[in-house]
Short mmCIF file of C-alpha atoms and ligand atoms in Angstrom, two decimals:
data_model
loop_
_atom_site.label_atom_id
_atom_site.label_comp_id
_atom_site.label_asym_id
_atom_site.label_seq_id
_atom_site.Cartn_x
_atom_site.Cartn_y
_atom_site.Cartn_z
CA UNK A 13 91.89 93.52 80.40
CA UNK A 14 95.29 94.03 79.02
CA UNK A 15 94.03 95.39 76.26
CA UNK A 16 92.93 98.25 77.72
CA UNK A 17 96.03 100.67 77.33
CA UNK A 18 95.99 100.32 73.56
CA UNK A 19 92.04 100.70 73.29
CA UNK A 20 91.63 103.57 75.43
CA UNK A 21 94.95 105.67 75.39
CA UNK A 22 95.57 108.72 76.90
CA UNK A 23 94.16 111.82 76.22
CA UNK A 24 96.54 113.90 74.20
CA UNK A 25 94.15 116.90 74.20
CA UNK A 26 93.56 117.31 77.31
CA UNK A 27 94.13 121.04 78.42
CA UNK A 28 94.06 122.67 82.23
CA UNK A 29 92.58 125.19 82.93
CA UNK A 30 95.77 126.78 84.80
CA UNK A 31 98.71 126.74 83.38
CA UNK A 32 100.36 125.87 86.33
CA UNK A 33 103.13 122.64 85.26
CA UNK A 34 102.42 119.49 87.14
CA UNK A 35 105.58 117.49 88.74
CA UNK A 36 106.09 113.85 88.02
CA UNK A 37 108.05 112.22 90.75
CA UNK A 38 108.82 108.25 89.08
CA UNK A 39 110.92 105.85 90.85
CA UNK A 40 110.73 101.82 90.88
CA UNK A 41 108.42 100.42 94.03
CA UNK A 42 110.60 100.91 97.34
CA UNK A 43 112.74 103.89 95.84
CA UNK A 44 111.18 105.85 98.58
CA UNK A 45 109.46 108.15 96.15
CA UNK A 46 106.45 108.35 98.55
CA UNK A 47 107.60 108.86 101.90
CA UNK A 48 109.96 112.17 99.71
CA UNK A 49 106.31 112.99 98.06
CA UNK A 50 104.85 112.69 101.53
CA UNK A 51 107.20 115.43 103.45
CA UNK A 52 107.45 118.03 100.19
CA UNK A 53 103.53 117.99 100.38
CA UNK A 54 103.50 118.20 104.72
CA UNK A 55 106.72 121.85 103.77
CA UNK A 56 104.87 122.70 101.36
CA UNK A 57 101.06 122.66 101.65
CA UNK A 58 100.13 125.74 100.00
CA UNK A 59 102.39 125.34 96.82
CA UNK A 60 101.67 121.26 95.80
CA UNK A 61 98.81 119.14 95.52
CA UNK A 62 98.86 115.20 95.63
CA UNK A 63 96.80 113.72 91.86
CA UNK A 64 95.12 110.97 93.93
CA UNK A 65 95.15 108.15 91.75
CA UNK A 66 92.44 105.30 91.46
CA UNK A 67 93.06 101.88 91.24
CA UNK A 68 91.74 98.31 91.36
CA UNK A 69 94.62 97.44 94.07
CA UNK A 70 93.77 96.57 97.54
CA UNK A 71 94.28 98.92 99.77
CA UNK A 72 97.53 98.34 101.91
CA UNK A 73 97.17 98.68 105.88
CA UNK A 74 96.59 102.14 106.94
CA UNK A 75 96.02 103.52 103.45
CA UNK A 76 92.54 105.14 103.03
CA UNK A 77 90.18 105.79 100.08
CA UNK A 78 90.26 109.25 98.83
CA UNK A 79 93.66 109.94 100.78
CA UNK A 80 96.13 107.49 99.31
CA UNK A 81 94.23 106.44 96.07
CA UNK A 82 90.35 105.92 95.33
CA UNK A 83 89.96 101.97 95.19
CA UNK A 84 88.19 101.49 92.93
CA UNK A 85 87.24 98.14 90.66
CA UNK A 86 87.97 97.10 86.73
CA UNK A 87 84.36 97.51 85.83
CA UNK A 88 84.27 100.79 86.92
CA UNK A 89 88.08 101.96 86.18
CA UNK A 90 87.67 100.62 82.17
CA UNK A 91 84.23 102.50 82.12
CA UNK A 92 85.50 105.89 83.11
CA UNK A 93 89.05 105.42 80.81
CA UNK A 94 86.16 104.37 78.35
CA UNK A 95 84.46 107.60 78.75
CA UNK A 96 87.69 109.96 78.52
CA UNK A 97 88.10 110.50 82.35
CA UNK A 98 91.24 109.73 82.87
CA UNK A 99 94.36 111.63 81.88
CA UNK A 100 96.00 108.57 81.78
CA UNK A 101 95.70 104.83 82.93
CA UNK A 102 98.33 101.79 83.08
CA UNK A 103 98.56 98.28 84.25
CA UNK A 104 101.01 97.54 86.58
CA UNK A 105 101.58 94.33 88.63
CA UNK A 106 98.12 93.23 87.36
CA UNK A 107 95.87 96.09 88.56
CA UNK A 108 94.82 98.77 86.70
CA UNK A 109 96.04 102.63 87.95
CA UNK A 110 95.19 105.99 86.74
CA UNK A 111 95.20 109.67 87.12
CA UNK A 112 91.34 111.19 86.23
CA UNK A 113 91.38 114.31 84.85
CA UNK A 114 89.24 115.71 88.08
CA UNK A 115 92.18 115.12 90.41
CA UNK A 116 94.18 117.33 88.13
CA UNK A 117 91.51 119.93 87.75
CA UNK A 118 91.02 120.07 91.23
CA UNK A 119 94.81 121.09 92.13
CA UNK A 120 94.93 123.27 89.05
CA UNK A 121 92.28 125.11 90.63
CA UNK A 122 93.36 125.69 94.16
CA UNK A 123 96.73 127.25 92.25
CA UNK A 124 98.33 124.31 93.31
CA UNK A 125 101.14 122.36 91.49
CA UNK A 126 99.54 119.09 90.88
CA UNK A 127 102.12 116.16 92.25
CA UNK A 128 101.75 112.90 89.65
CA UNK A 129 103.20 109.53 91.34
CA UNK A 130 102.73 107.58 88.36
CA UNK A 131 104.31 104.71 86.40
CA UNK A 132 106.53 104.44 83.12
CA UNK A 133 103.57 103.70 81.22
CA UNK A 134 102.13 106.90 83.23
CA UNK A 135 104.68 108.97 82.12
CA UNK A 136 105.07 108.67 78.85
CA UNK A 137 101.32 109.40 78.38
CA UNK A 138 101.34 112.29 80.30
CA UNK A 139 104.46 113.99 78.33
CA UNK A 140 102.09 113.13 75.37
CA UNK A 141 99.88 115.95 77.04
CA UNK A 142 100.30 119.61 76.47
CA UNK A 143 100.90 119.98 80.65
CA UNK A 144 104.87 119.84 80.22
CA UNK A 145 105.42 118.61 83.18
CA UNK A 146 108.53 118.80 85.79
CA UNK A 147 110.04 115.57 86.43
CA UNK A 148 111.99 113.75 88.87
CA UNK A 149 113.66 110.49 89.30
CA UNK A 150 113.69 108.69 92.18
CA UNK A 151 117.08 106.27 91.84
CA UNK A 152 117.72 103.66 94.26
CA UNK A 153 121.26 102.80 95.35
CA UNK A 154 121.16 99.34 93.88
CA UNK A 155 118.04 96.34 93.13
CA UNK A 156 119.75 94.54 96.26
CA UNK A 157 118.93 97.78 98.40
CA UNK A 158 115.44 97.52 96.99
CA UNK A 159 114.83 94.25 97.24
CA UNK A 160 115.74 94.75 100.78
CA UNK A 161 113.54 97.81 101.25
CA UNK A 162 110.36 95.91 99.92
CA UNK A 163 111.02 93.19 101.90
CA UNK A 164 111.11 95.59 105.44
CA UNK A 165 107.94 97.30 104.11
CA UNK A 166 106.59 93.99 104.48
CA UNK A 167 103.35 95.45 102.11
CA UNK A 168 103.72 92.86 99.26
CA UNK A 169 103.27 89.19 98.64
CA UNK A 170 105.73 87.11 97.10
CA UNK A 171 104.71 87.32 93.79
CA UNK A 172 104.00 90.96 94.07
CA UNK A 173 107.41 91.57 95.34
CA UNK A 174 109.09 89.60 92.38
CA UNK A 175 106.76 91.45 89.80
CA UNK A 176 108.55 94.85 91.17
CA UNK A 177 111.77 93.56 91.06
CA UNK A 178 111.53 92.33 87.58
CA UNK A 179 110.02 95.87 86.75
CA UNK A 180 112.81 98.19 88.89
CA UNK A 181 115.69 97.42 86.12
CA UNK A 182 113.51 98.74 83.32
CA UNK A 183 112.45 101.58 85.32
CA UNK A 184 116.04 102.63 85.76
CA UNK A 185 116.96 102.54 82.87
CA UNK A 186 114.18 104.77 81.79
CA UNK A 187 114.85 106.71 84.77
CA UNK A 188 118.79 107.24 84.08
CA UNK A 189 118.23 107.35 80.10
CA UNK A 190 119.70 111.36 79.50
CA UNK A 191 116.90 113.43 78.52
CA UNK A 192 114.03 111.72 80.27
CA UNK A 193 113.82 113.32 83.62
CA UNK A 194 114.78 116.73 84.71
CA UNK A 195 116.45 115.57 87.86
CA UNK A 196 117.69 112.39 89.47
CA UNK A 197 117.85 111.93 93.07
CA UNK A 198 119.54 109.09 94.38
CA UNK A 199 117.92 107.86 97.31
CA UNK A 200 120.87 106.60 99.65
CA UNK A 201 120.18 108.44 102.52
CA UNK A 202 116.69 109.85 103.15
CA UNK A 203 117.10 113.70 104.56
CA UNK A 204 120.20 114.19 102.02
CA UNK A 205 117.86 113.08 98.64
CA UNK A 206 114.90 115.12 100.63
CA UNK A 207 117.26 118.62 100.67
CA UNK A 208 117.97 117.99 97.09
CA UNK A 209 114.30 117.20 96.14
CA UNK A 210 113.61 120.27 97.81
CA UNK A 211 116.31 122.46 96.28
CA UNK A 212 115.17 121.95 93.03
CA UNK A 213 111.48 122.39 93.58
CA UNK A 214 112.62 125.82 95.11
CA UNK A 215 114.95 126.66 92.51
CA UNK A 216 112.78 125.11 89.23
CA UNK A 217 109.21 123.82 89.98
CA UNK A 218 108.13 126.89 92.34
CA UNK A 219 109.94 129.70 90.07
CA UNK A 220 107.80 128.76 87.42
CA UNK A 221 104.47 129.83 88.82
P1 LIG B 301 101.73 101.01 94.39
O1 LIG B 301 100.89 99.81 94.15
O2 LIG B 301 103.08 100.66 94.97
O3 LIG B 301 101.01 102.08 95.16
O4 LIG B 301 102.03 101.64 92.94
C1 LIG B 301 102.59 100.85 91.94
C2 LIG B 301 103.09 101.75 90.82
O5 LIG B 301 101.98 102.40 90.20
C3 LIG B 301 104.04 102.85 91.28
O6 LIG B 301 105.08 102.95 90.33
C4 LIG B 301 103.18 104.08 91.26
O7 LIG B 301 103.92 105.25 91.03
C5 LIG B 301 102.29 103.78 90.09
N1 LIG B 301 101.04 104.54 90.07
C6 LIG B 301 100.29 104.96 91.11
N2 LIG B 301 99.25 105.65 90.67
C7 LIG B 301 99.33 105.67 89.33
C8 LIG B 301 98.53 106.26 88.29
O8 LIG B 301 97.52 106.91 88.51
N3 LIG B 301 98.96 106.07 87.04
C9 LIG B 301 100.07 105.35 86.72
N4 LIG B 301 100.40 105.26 85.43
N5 LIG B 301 100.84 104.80 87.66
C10 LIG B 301 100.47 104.96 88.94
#
C-alpha cells in the first residue's frame, strides 16, 4: 500500500471551475489547526468551505462521516486515486488520506473559498496544481507543548501518538522553511493566534475574491 503515492500521484492538471484560491491551513497533529479551522468556518460561513477529506482512519469519538471526513476503506480509497478522483492522496500514520476533487468542486461552486487541512505530502501536491493556493502554518510553541496537547486530547494510542511526534519536527521545519507558507501563526495562546488567523484571511485570502 505504500506504494501508492508514487503510482498514483496527484493530479497536476486538475483545473476549477472558479477561480476562487483555496487556503491550506498545515500544522503538526495537536497544533490546534482544527479547533482555528473550526471557528474561521462557524465567523465566516458564507466566505469558506471545509474540503472534507476521506480516509481509511477510524473515526475518533464524536466525529461523523461526511462532517469531519468520509471514512472510507483502502480498497475503495486506492480505486478512486486509481481512477483520478482525488486531487491529492498521502499516507500518514499508516492510513491513507485524501482530498477528491468533488469536495473541491463543490466549494468552488457555492463561491466559497475551499479550506484544505492536509498533510506535507498534501501540500506539496496541491502547490503542484494550478489552484495557487493561500497558506498557513500552524506552529506550536514547542514538541513538549505538543506532546502534552496530544496526550490531553486523549484521541490517540500509544503508537499513534509517537508516530506524530516523530512526524511534528519534520513538519516544522517545512512549516518554518522561508518561502513555504504565506503566514505562520504560532499557536501559544488560542484567541491571540485566532485574531491573527483572522486578520490575514481579512486582509489576504478574502481580498482576493
Ligand atoms: P488526523 O488523523 O489527525 O485527522 O489527520 C492526520 C493528518 O492528516 C493531519 O496532518 C491532517 O491535516 C492530514 N490530513 C487530513 N486530511 C487530509 C487529506 O485529505 N490529505 C492529506 N494529504 N492530509 C490530510
Amino acid at each position: 500500500m505504500f506504494s501508492l503515492l508514487t503510482t498514483y500521484p496527484a493530479s497536476a492538471f486538475f483545473r476549477m471551475t472558479s477561480h476562487i484560491r483555496p487556503l491550506i491551513i498545515f500544522g503538526p497533529s495537536g497544533s490546534g489547526k482544527g479547533t482555528l479551522v473550526a471557528k474561521m468556518l462557524e465567523d465566516f460561513p458564507d466566505k469558506f468551505g471545509f474540503s472534507i477529506s476521506h480516509t481509511t482512519r477510524k473515526p475518533r469519538p464524536g466525529e461523523k462521516h461526511g462532517v469531519h471526513y468520509y471514512f472510507t476503506d483502502e480498497d475503495t480509497i486506492r480505486e478512486g486515486i486509481e481512477k483520478g478522483d482525488f486531487l491529492e492522496s498521502a499516507v500518514y500514520g499508516g492510513n491513507i488520506y485524501g482530498t477528491s476533487k468533488a469536495a473541491v468542486e463543490d466549494i468552488a461552486k457555492q463561491g466559497k473559498v475551499c479550506v484544505l487541512e492536509i498533510d506535507v505530502q498534501g501540500v506539496k501536491q496541491v502547490r503542484n496544481t494550478d489552484l495557487n493556493p493561500w497558506s498557513v502554518f500552524i506552529k506550536p510553541t514547542s514538541l513538549d507543548e505538543l506532546r502534552e496537547r496530544l496526550i490531553k486530547r486523549k484521541t490517540e494510542s500509544e503508537e499513534s501518538l509517537q508516530k506524530r511526534l516523530s512526524k511534528a519536527a519534520e513538519e516544522i521545519e517545512y512549516g518554518t522553511t522561508p518561502g513555504n507558507f504565506d503566514k505562520i501563526i504560532i499557536n501559544d495562546d488560542f484567541e491571540t493566534a485566532y485574531q491573527e488567523l483572522k486578520q490575514f484571511v481579512v486582509d489576504n485570502v478574502l481580498k482576493d475574491d
